[in-house]
Amino acid sequence: MTDHYSISDLAKEFDVTTRTIRYYEDEGLLSPLRRGQTRIYSNRDRTRLKLILRGRRLGLSLEEAGQIVNMYTPGSDNVEQLQALIDKIEQHRHQLYRQRKDIEVMLKDLSEVEKICRQAMVEKHKENQ
Amino acid sequence: MTDHYSISDLAKEFDVTTRTIRYYEDEGLLSPLRRGQTRIYSNRDRTRLKLILRGRRLGLSLEEAGQIVNMYTPGSDNVEQLQALIDKIEQHRHQLYRQRKDIEVMLKDLSEVEKICRQAMVEKHKENQ
DNA sequence: ATCAAAGCTTACGTTAACGTAAAGGTAAAT
DNA sequence: ATTTACCTTTACGTTAACGTAAGCTTTGAT
């Protein structure tokens, strides 16, 4: 709510190191203001970091995550760029669909394995009686 | 259906290099039979590879992917191990839940951005008339 | 018989995403 | 005043997950 954060504020909130946040800046993903040398992060910066980390949790590279984050602030005004952006969105959407499918299958598989485990445990208990 | 595959068979089917498959063997994730020096992959090997690659698409490390794959063939018979396995399953399940949530949010965001894009394009077309 | 395709091992190279250490500046608390 | 707790930059180190190249063997096809 305060609209400005220190680097360690964000580091604590999102459970990353300050090194990581500075690295993201080196890679052009963040560009906080400065008071003297010290970095000052706005709510916009904080949101960008949040989006980057969300991408990372899905296994995206920093470059891919950056692409997605940059979609939120187009900046490009001509029709071709807009169309290119829409195409990128479509690509990412399909990747997400695939991941979602993978997750569903994996969840189902895990349930199956758990079931077998529990049955095996029941057998073991019978043995010990 | 043939129950045995060459390394390049699998490489083509799953769109990876043979180097990748051999690397997974080095890391103990696969252990194909041999005819002389040549590797021969069974359906079981093929399934393991498929599972590993599914894990990779979700951003898991090879080690994590390996853990999951090994759940499918418990091998351990004592109760403690079974309980440990069930705990691991629960952990992975929660990670998958989180990823699924991330995906839903991201899909929603992408739709939002696309909407804005399309509106901007409509404006541009009006200008050009 | 030889030639191309595919297989093998060994080993060094590469890249992303940080970790870690050194050396220093600033500001508040004791 | 000096300790504590931040902040900074620079720079070298590390690890996972392969890529790539060299050199050799095996095998099916012509």
mmCIF file of C-alpha atoms (C1' of nucleotides) in Angstrom:
data_model
loop_
_atom_site.group_PDB
_atom_site.id
_atom_site.type_symbol
_atom_site.label_atom_id
_atom_site.label_comp_id
_atom_site.label_asym_id
_atom_site.label_seq_id
_atom_site.Cartn_x
_atom_site.Cartn_y
_atom_site.Cartn_z
ATOM 1 C CA MET A 1 0.000 0.000 0.000
ATOM 2 C CA THR A 2 2.944 2.291 0.632
ATOM 3 C CA ASP A 3 3.914 2.400 -3.041
ATOM 4 C CA HIS A 4 7.600 1.997 -2.369
ATOM 5 C CA TYR A 5 9.673 -0.892 -1.192
ATOM 6 C CA SER A 6 13.310 -1.592 -0.473
ATOM 7 C CA ILE A 7 14.993 -4.489 -2.180
ATOM 8 C CA SER A 8 14.880 -6.569 0.986
ATOM 9 C CA ASP A 9 11.175 -5.809 1.437
ATOM 10 C CA LEU A 10 10.503 -7.516 -1.860
ATOM 11 C CA ALA A 11 13.031 -10.239 -1.196
ATOM 12 C CA LYS A 12 11.248 -11.173 2.015
ATOM 13 C CA GLU A 13 7.772 -10.911 0.582
ATOM 14 C CA PHE A 14 8.508 -13.207 -2.350
ATOM 15 C CA ASP A 15 11.120 -15.377 -0.691
ATOM 16 C CA VAL A 16 13.982 -14.712 -3.066
ATOM 17 C CA THR A 17 17.438 -13.232 -2.463
ATOM 18 C CA THR A 18 18.358 -9.644 -3.215
ATOM 19 C CA ARG A 19 20.864 -11.039 -5.681
ATOM 20 C CA THR A 20 18.018 -12.517 -7.656
ATOM 21 C CA ILE A 21 16.190 -9.206 -7.805
ATOM 22 C CA ARG A 22 19.310 -7.374 -8.920
ATOM 23 C CA TYR A 23 19.931 -10.033 -11.517
ATOM 24 C CA TYR A 24 16.488 -9.488 -12.951
ATOM 25 C CA GLU A 25 17.355 -5.826 -13.244
ATOM 26 C CA ASP A 26 20.570 -6.687 -15.079
ATOM 27 C CA GLU A 27 18.476 -8.709 -17.487
ATOM 28 C CA GLY A 28 16.236 -5.736 -18.122
ATOM 29 C CA LEU A 29 13.174 -7.136 -16.395
ATOM 30 C CA LEU A 30 13.019 -4.509 -13.669
ATOM 31 C CA SER A 31 14.055 -0.869 -13.586
ATOM 32 C CA PRO A 32 13.460 0.606 -10.146
ATOM 33 C CA LEU A 33 14.043 4.248 -9.270
ATOM 34 C CA ARG A 34 17.039 5.287 -7.217
ATOM 35 C CA ARG A 35 17.511 7.499 -4.212
ATOM 36 C CA GLY A 36 21.215 8.045 -4.438
ATOM 37 C CA GLN A 37 22.492 4.574 -5.127
ATOM 38 C CA THR A 38 19.713 2.808 -3.328
ATOM 39 C CA ARG A 39 16.982 1.126 -5.333
ATOM 40 C CA ILE A 40 13.391 2.056 -4.684
ATOM 41 C CA TYR A 41 10.676 -0.219 -6.010
ATOM 42 C CA SER A 42 7.206 1.007 -6.914
ATOM 43 C CA ASN A 43 4.006 -0.992 -6.936
ATOM 44 C CA ARG A 44 4.494 -1.448 -10.652
ATOM 45 C CA ASP A 45 7.935 -2.962 -10.049
ATOM 46 C CA ARG A 46 6.488 -5.183 -7.371
ATOM 47 C CA THR A 47 3.798 -6.427 -9.734
ATOM 48 C CA ARG A 48 6.350 -7.134 -12.445
ATOM 49 C CA LEU A 49 8.412 -9.163 -10.005
ATOM 50 C CA LYS A 50 5.344 -11.090 -8.969
ATOM 51 C CA LEU A 51 4.560 -11.919 -12.589
ATOM 52 C CA ILE A 52 8.127 -12.973 -13.305
ATOM 53 C CA LEU A 53 8.131 -15.349 -10.356
ATOM 54 C CA ARG A 54 4.821 -16.792 -11.436
ATOM 55 C CA GLY A 55 6.335 -17.530 -14.821
ATOM 56 C CA ARG A 56 9.311 -19.128 -13.160
ATOM 57 C CA ARG A 57 7.125 -21.427 -11.098
ATOM 58 C CA LEU A 58 5.695 -22.683 -14.369
ATOM 59 C CA GLY A 59 9.170 -23.462 -15.634
ATOM 60 C CA LEU A 60 9.491 -20.537 -18.006
ATOM 61 C CA SER A 61 12.906 -19.105 -18.732
ATOM 62 C CA LEU A 62 13.506 -15.543 -17.618
ATOM 63 C CA GLU A 63 13.297 -14.465 -21.233
ATOM 64 C CA GLU A 64 9.884 -16.045 -21.670
ATOM 65 C CA ALA A 65 8.712 -14.644 -18.369
ATOM 66 C CA GLY A 66 9.947 -11.232 -19.472
ATOM 67 C CA GLN A 67 7.996 -11.499 -22.718
ATOM 68 C CA ILE A 68 4.831 -12.178 -20.829
ATOM 69 C CA VAL A 69 5.404 -9.386 -18.352
ATOM 70 C CA ASN A 70 6.021 -6.973 -21.185
ATOM 71 C CA MET A 71 2.674 -7.878 -22.667
ATOM 72 C CA TYR A 72 1.041 -6.089 -19.775
ATOM 73 C CA THR A 73 2.487 -2.782 -20.909
ATOM 74 C CA PRO A 74 2.337 -2.927 -24.710
ATOM 75 C CA GLY A 75 3.791 0.459 -25.553
ATOM 76 C CA SER A 76 3.813 -0.449 -29.227
ATOM 77 C CA ASP A 77 1.143 1.374 -31.125
ATOM 78 C CA ASN A 78 1.170 0.062 -34.686
ATOM 79 C CA VAL A 79 -1.082 -2.636 -36.014
ATOM 80 C CA GLU A 80 1.655 -5.093 -36.913
ATOM 81 C CA GLN A 81 3.076 -5.040 -33.409
ATOM 82 C CA LEU A 82 -0.353 -5.486 -31.944
ATOM 83 C CA GLN A 83 -0.963 -8.476 -34.195
ATOM 84 C CA ALA A 84 2.411 -9.935 -33.249
ATOM 85 C CA LEU A 85 1.481 -9.536 -29.619
ATOM 86 C CA ILE A 86 -1.815 -11.305 -30.115
ATOM 87 C CA ASP A 87 0.034 -14.154 -31.822
ATOM 88 C CA LYS A 88 2.404 -14.445 -28.890
ATOM 89 C CA ILE A 89 -0.509 -14.535 -26.522
ATOM 90 C CA GLU A 90 -1.997 -17.373 -28.489
ATOM 91 C CA GLN A 91 1.266 -19.292 -28.334
ATOM 92 C CA HIS A 92 1.580 -18.912 -24.598
ATOM 93 C CA ARG A 93 -2.031 -19.852 -24.177
ATOM 94 C CA HIS A 94 -1.465 -23.152 -25.925
ATOM 95 C CA GLN A 95 1.603 -23.848 -23.857
ATOM 96 C CA LEU A 96 -0.494 -23.237 -20.751
ATOM 97 C CA TYR A 97 -3.211 -25.553 -22.036
ATOM 98 C CA ARG A 98 -0.662 -28.262 -22.486
ATOM 99 C CA GLN A 99 0.769 -27.750 -19.036
ATOM 100 C CA ARG A 100 -2.677 -27.833 -17.538
ATOM 101 C CA LYS A 101 -3.319 -31.124 -19.277
ATOM 102 C CA ASP A 102 -0.022 -32.502 -18.004
ATOM 103 C CA ILE A 103 -1.005 -31.501 -14.498
ATOM 104 C CA GLU A 104 -4.382 -33.209 -14.701
ATOM 105 C CA VAL A 105 -2.820 -36.435 -15.907
ATOM 106 C CA MET A 106 -0.134 -36.309 -13.276
ATOM 107 C CA LEU A 107 -2.624 -35.676 -10.497
ATOM 108 C CA LYS A 108 -4.623 -38.636 -11.634
ATOM 109 C CA ASP A 109 -1.515 -40.809 -11.723
ATOM 110 C CA LEU A 110 -0.488 -39.704 -8.250
ATOM 111 C CA SER A 111 -3.884 -40.629 -6.882
ATOM 112 C CA GLU A 112 -3.543 -44.028 -8.457
ATOM 113 C CA VAL A 113 -0.135 -44.581 -6.903
ATOM 114 C CA GLU A 114 -1.366 -43.402 -3.525
ATOM 115 C CA LYS A 115 -4.229 -45.824 -3.662
ATOM 116 C CA ILE A 116 -1.866 -48.700 -4.325
ATOM 117 C CA CYS A 117 0.357 -47.535 -1.488
ATOM 118 C CA ARG A 118 -2.500 -47.456 0.971
ATOM 119 C CA GLN A 119 -3.571 -50.924 -0.020
ATOM 120 C CA ALA A 120 -0.028 -52.172 0.476
ATOM 121 C CA MET A 121 0.021 -50.609 3.928
ATOM 122 C CA VAL A 122 -3.170 -52.346 4.872
ATOM 123 C CA GLU A 123 -1.612 -55.645 3.837
ATOM 124 C CA LYS A 124 1.402 -54.917 6.012
ATOM 125 C CA HIS A 125 -0.788 -54.258 9.000
ATOM 126 C CA LYS A 126 -2.543 -57.532 8.528
ATOM 127 C CA GLU A 127 0.820 -59.282 8.493
ATOM 128 C CA ASN A 128 1.795 -57.717 11.801
ATOM 129 C CA GLN A 129 -1.194 -59.120 13.591
ATOM 130 C CA MET B 1 3.401 -52.260 -29.580
ATOM 131 C CA THR B 2 6.641 -53.983 -30.520
ATOM 132 C CA ASP B 3 7.956 -53.771 -26.960
ATOM 133 C CA HIS B 4 11.401 -52.728 -28.016
ATOM 134 C CA TYR B 5 12.758 -49.525 -29.426
ATOM 135 C CA SER B 6 16.087 -48.159 -30.525
ATOM 136 C CA ILE B 7 17.367 -44.954 -29.041
ATOM 137 C CA SER B 8 16.530 -43.022 -32.187
ATOM 138 C CA ASP B 9 13.026 -44.467 -32.228
ATOM 139 C CA LEU B 10 12.372 -42.832 -28.887
ATOM 140 C CA ALA B 11 14.265 -39.696 -29.832
ATOM 141 C CA LYS B 12 12.005 -39.203 -32.835
ATOM 142 C CA GLU B 13 8.813 -40.068 -31.025
ATOM 143 C CA PHE B 14 9.419 -37.610 -28.209
ATOM 144 C CA ASP B 15 11.376 -35.032 -30.162
ATOM 145 C CA VAL B 16 14.538 -35.098 -28.114
ATOM 146 C CA THR B 17 18.128 -35.911 -29.062
ATOM 147 C CA THR B 18 19.790 -39.229 -28.416
ATOM 148 C CA ARG B 19 22.242 -37.323 -26.247
ATOM 149 C CA THR B 20 19.390 -36.371 -23.968
ATOM 150 C CA ILE B 21 18.268 -39.967 -23.617
ATOM 151 C CA ARG B 22 21.779 -41.141 -22.868
ATOM 152 C CA TYR B 23 22.150 -38.353 -20.346
ATOM 153 C CA TYR B 24 19.048 -39.522 -18.528
ATOM 154 C CA GLU B 25 20.632 -42.937 -18.330
ATOM 155 C CA ASP B 26 23.813 -41.442 -16.885
ATOM 156 C CA GLU B 27 21.651 -39.801 -14.256
ATOM 157 C CA GLY B 28 20.086 -43.133 -13.389
ATOM 158 C CA LEU B 29 16.641 -42.371 -14.746
ATOM 159 C CA LEU B 30 16.690 -45.038 -17.441
ATOM 160 C CA SER B 31 18.397 -48.418 -17.622
ATOM 161 C CA PRO B 32 17.731 -50.064 -20.961
ATOM 162 C CA LEU B 33 18.870 -53.549 -21.866
ATOM 163 C CA ARG B 34 21.812 -54.055 -24.218
ATOM 164 C CA ARG B 35 22.364 -56.202 -27.216
ATOM 165 C CA GLY B 36 26.133 -56.003 -27.381
ATOM 166 C CA GLN B 37 26.752 -52.317 -26.917
ATOM 167 C CA THR B 38 23.484 -51.187 -28.396
ATOM 168 C CA ARG B 39 20.727 -50.008 -26.099
ATOM 169 C CA ILE B 40 17.328 -51.626 -26.346
ATOM 170 C CA TYR B 41 14.399 -49.871 -24.760
ATOM 171 C CA SER B 42 11.336 -51.702 -23.468
ATOM 172 C CA ASN B 43 7.833 -50.329 -23.108
ATOM 173 C CA ARG B 44 8.631 -49.710 -19.487
ATOM 174 C CA ASP B 45 11.632 -47.589 -20.465
ATOM 175 C CA ARG B 46 9.506 -45.755 -22.962
ATOM 176 C CA THR B 47 6.918 -44.973 -20.317
ATOM 177 C CA ARG B 48 9.557 -43.752 -17.908
ATOM 178 C CA LEU B 49 10.929 -41.428 -20.558
ATOM 179 C CA LYS B 50 7.453 -40.129 -21.262
ATOM 180 C CA LEU B 51 6.919 -39.392 -17.584
ATOM 181 C CA ILE B 52 10.276 -37.677 -17.260
ATOM 182 C CA LEU B 53 9.506 -35.401 -20.187
ATOM 183 C CA ARG B 54 6.129 -34.586 -18.740
ATOM 184 C CA GLY B 55 7.838 -33.505 -15.571
ATOM 185 C CA ARG B 56 10.255 -31.394 -17.544
ATOM 186 C CA ARG B 57 7.438 -29.597 -19.327
ATOM 187 C CA LEU B 58 6.179 -28.604 -15.901
ATOM 188 C CA GLY B 59 9.555 -27.151 -15.027
ATOM 189 C CA LEU B 60 10.687 -29.927 -12.715
ATOM 190 C CA SER B 61 14.368 -30.656 -12.383
ATOM 191 C CA LEU B 62 15.520 -34.055 -13.559
ATOM 192 C CA GLU B 63 15.908 -35.076 -9.948
ATOM 193 C CA GLU B 64 12.330 -34.181 -9.135
ATOM 194 C CA ALA B 65 11.098 -35.833 -12.288
ATOM 195 C CA GLY B 66 13.060 -38.921 -11.325
ATOM 196 C CA GLN B 67 11.449 -38.984 -7.893
ATOM 197 C CA ILE B 68 8.023 -38.950 -9.422
ATOM 198 C CA VAL B 69 8.849 -41.615 -11.957
ATOM 199 C CA ASN B 70 10.204 -43.836 -9.218
ATOM 200 C CA MET B 71 6.898 -43.573 -7.413
ATOM 201 C CA TYR B 72 5.358 -45.666 -10.130
ATOM 202 C CA THR B 73 7.538 -48.609 -9.188
ATOM 203 C CA PRO B 74 7.739 -48.460 -5.393
ATOM 204 C CA GLY B 75 9.913 -51.478 -4.770
ATOM 205 C CA SER B 76 10.087 -50.609 -1.100
ATOM 206 C CA ASP B 77 8.001 -52.920 0.997
ATOM 207 C CA ASN B 78 8.150 -51.627 4.541
ATOM 208 C CA VAL B 79 5.576 -49.398 6.120
ATOM 209 C CA GLU B 80 7.868 -46.444 6.778
ATOM 210 C CA GLN B 81 8.907 -46.244 3.166
ATOM 211 C CA LEU B 82 5.317 -46.451 2.060
ATOM 212 C CA GLN B 83 4.370 -43.636 4.392
ATOM 213 C CA ALA B 84 7.311 -41.561 3.128
ATOM 214 C CA LEU B 85 6.100 -42.156 -0.393
ATOM 215 C CA ILE B 86 2.604 -41.029 0.457
ATOM 216 C CA ASP B 87 4.044 -37.881 2.004
ATOM 217 C CA LYS B 88 6.003 -37.166 -1.146
ATOM 218 C CA ILE B 89 2.909 -37.654 -3.221
ATOM 219 C CA GLU B 90 1.113 -35.124 -1.087
ATOM 220 C CA GLN B 91 3.935 -32.632 -1.552
ATOM 221 C CA HIS B 92 3.931 -32.975 -5.301
ATOM 222 C CA ARG B 93 0.183 -32.742 -5.344
ATOM 223 C CA HIS B 94 0.292 -29.378 -3.644
ATOM 224 C CA GLN B 95 2.937 -28.135 -6.019
ATOM 225 C CA LEU B 96 0.694 -29.166 -8.894
ATOM 226 C CA TYR B 97 -2.262 -27.397 -7.319
ATOM 227 C CA ARG B 98 -0.243 -24.240 -7.103
ATOM 228 C CA GLN B 99 0.892 -24.510 -10.691
ATOM 229 C CA ARG B 100 -2.651 -25.088 -11.823
ATOM 230 C CA LYS B 101 -3.704 -21.991 -9.977
ATOM 231 C CA ASP B 102 -0.884 -19.997 -11.591
ATOM 232 C CA ILE B 103 -2.010 -21.210 -14.972
ATOM 233 C CA GLU B 104 -5.614 -20.175 -14.418
ATOM 234 C CA VAL B 105 -4.582 -16.691 -13.335
ATOM 235 C CA MET B 106 -2.200 -16.324 -16.226
ATOM 236 C CA LEU B 107 -4.803 -17.452 -18.750
ATOM 237 C CA LYS B 108 -7.209 -14.913 -17.375
ATOM 238 C CA ASP B 109 -4.582 -12.189 -17.580
ATOM 239 C CA LEU B 110 -3.713 -13.109 -21.149
ATOM 240 C CA SER B 111 -7.342 -12.870 -22.162
ATOM 241 C CA GLU B 112 -7.503 -9.450 -20.588
ATOM 242 C CA VAL B 113 -4.438 -8.259 -22.475
ATOM 243 C CA GLU B 114 -5.741 -9.692 -25.714
ATOM 244 C CA LYS B 115 -8.988 -7.851 -25.272
ATOM 245 C CA ILE B 116 -7.176 -4.573 -24.841
ATOM 246 C CA CYS B 117 -5.053 -5.339 -27.894
ATOM 247 C CA ARG B 118 -8.077 -5.986 -30.056
ATOM 248 C CA GLN B 119 -9.682 -2.781 -28.941
ATOM 249 C CA ALA B 120 -6.517 -0.880 -29.794
ATOM 250 C CA MET B 121 -6.490 -2.457 -33.254
ATOM 251 C CA VAL B 122 -10.040 -1.384 -33.874
ATOM 252 C CA GLU B 123 -9.041 2.172 -33.008
ATOM 253 C CA LYS B 124 -6.163 1.995 -35.466
ATOM 254 C CA HIS B 125 -8.461 0.847 -38.231
ATOM 255 C CA LYS B 126 -10.765 3.759 -37.607
ATOM 256 C CA GLU B 127 -7.802 6.104 -37.934
ATOM 257 C CA ASN B 128 -6.875 4.659 -41.293
ATOM 258 C CA GLN B 129 -10.217 5.421 -42.817
ATOM 259 C "C1'" DA C 1 32.762 -55.601 -50.844
ATOM 260 C "C1'" DT C 2 31.960 -51.175 -49.629
ATOM 261 C "C1'" DC C 3 29.265 -47.484 -48.281
ATOM 262 C "C1'" DA C 4 25.962 -45.000 -45.607
ATOM 263 C "C1'" DA C 5 23.316 -44.956 -41.462
ATOM 264 C "C1'" DA C 6 23.102 -45.617 -36.862
ATOM 265 C "C1'" DG C 7 25.249 -46.933 -32.713
ATOM 266 C "C1'" DC C 8 28.925 -46.404 -29.112
ATOM 267 C "C1'" DT C 9 32.349 -43.888 -25.674
ATOM 268 C "C1'" DT C 10 35.048 -40.117 -24.091
ATOM 269 C "C1'" DA C 11 35.541 -35.606 -23.211
ATOM 270 C "C1'" DC C 12 35.469 -30.827 -23.564
ATOM 271 C "C1'" DG C 13 32.191 -26.702 -24.307
ATOM 272 C "C1'" DT C 14 28.086 -23.894 -23.305
ATOM 273 C "C1'" DT C 15 24.322 -21.308 -21.132
ATOM 274 C "C1'" DA C 16 21.044 -19.705 -17.759
ATOM 275 C "C1'" DA C 17 20.321 -18.306 -13.234
ATOM 276 C "C1'" DC C 18 21.914 -17.306 -9.807
ATOM 277 C "C1'" DG C 19 25.657 -17.978 -5.255
ATOM 278 C "C1'" DT C 20 29.324 -16.041 -2.906
ATOM 279 C "C1'" DA C 21 32.981 -13.183 -1.540
ATOM 280 C "C1'" DA C 22 35.417 -8.828 -1.301
ATOM 281 C "C1'" DA C 23 35.448 -4.051 -0.422
ATOM 282 C "C1'" DG C 24 33.143 -0.262 0.512
ATOM 283 C "C1'" DG C 25 29.171 3.595 1.671
ATOM 284 C "C1'" DT C 26 25.206 5.202 4.872
ATOM 285 C "C1'" DA C 27 22.162 5.581 8.739
ATOM 286 C "C1'" DA C 28 20.116 4.514 13.035
ATOM 287 C "C1'" DA C 29 20.777 2.662 17.654
ATOM 288 C "C1'" DT C 30 23.472 1.909 21.788
ATOM 289 C "C1'" DA D 1 31.892 6.596 18.619
ATOM 290 C "C1'" DT D 2 31.259 2.264 17.210
ATOM 291 C "C1'" DT D 3 28.472 -1.522 16.416
ATOM 292 C "C1'" DT D 4 24.611 -3.215 13.626
ATOM 293 C "C1'" DA D 5 22.079 -3.494 9.693
ATOM 294 C "C1'" DC D 6 21.248 -2.256 5.656
ATOM 295 C "C1'" DC D 7 22.676 -0.825 0.897
ATOM 296 C "C1'" DT D 8 25.997 -0.716 -3.197
ATOM 297 C "C1'" DT D 9 29.334 -2.561 -7.167
ATOM 298 C "C1'" DT D 10 32.521 -5.798 -9.202
ATOM 299 C "C1'" DA D 11 33.762 -10.116 -10.262
ATOM 300 C "C1'" DC D 12 34.693 -14.796 -10.087
ATOM 301 C "C1'" DG D 13 32.398 -19.478 -8.997
ATOM 302 C "C1'" DT D 14 28.820 -23.029 -9.561
ATOM 303 C "C1'" DT D 15 25.393 -26.307 -11.323
ATOM 304 C "C1'" DA D 16 22.096 -28.550 -14.294
ATOM 305 C "C1'" DA D 17 21.174 -30.132 -18.677
ATOM 306 C "C1'" DC D 18 22.510 -30.838 -22.254
ATOM 307 C "C1'" DG D 19 25.486 -29.589 -27.253
ATOM 308 C "C1'" DT D 20 29.173 -30.854 -30.020
ATOM 309 C "C1'" DA D 21 33.091 -33.040 -31.888
ATOM 310 C "C1'" DA D 22 36.339 -36.876 -32.450
ATOM 311 C "C1'" DG D 23 37.176 -41.411 -33.293
ATOM 312 C "C1'" DC D 24 35.699 -46.087 -33.514
ATOM 313 C "C1'" DT D 25 32.344 -50.178 -34.308
ATOM 314 C "C1'" DT D 26 28.320 -52.498 -36.204
ATOM 315 C "C1'" DT D 27 24.905 -53.420 -39.590
ATOM 316 C "C1'" DG D 28 21.788 -53.359 -43.347
ATOM 317 C "C1'" DA D 29 21.640 -52.125 -48.272
ATOM 318 C "C1'" DT D 30 23.377 -51.947 -52.953
#
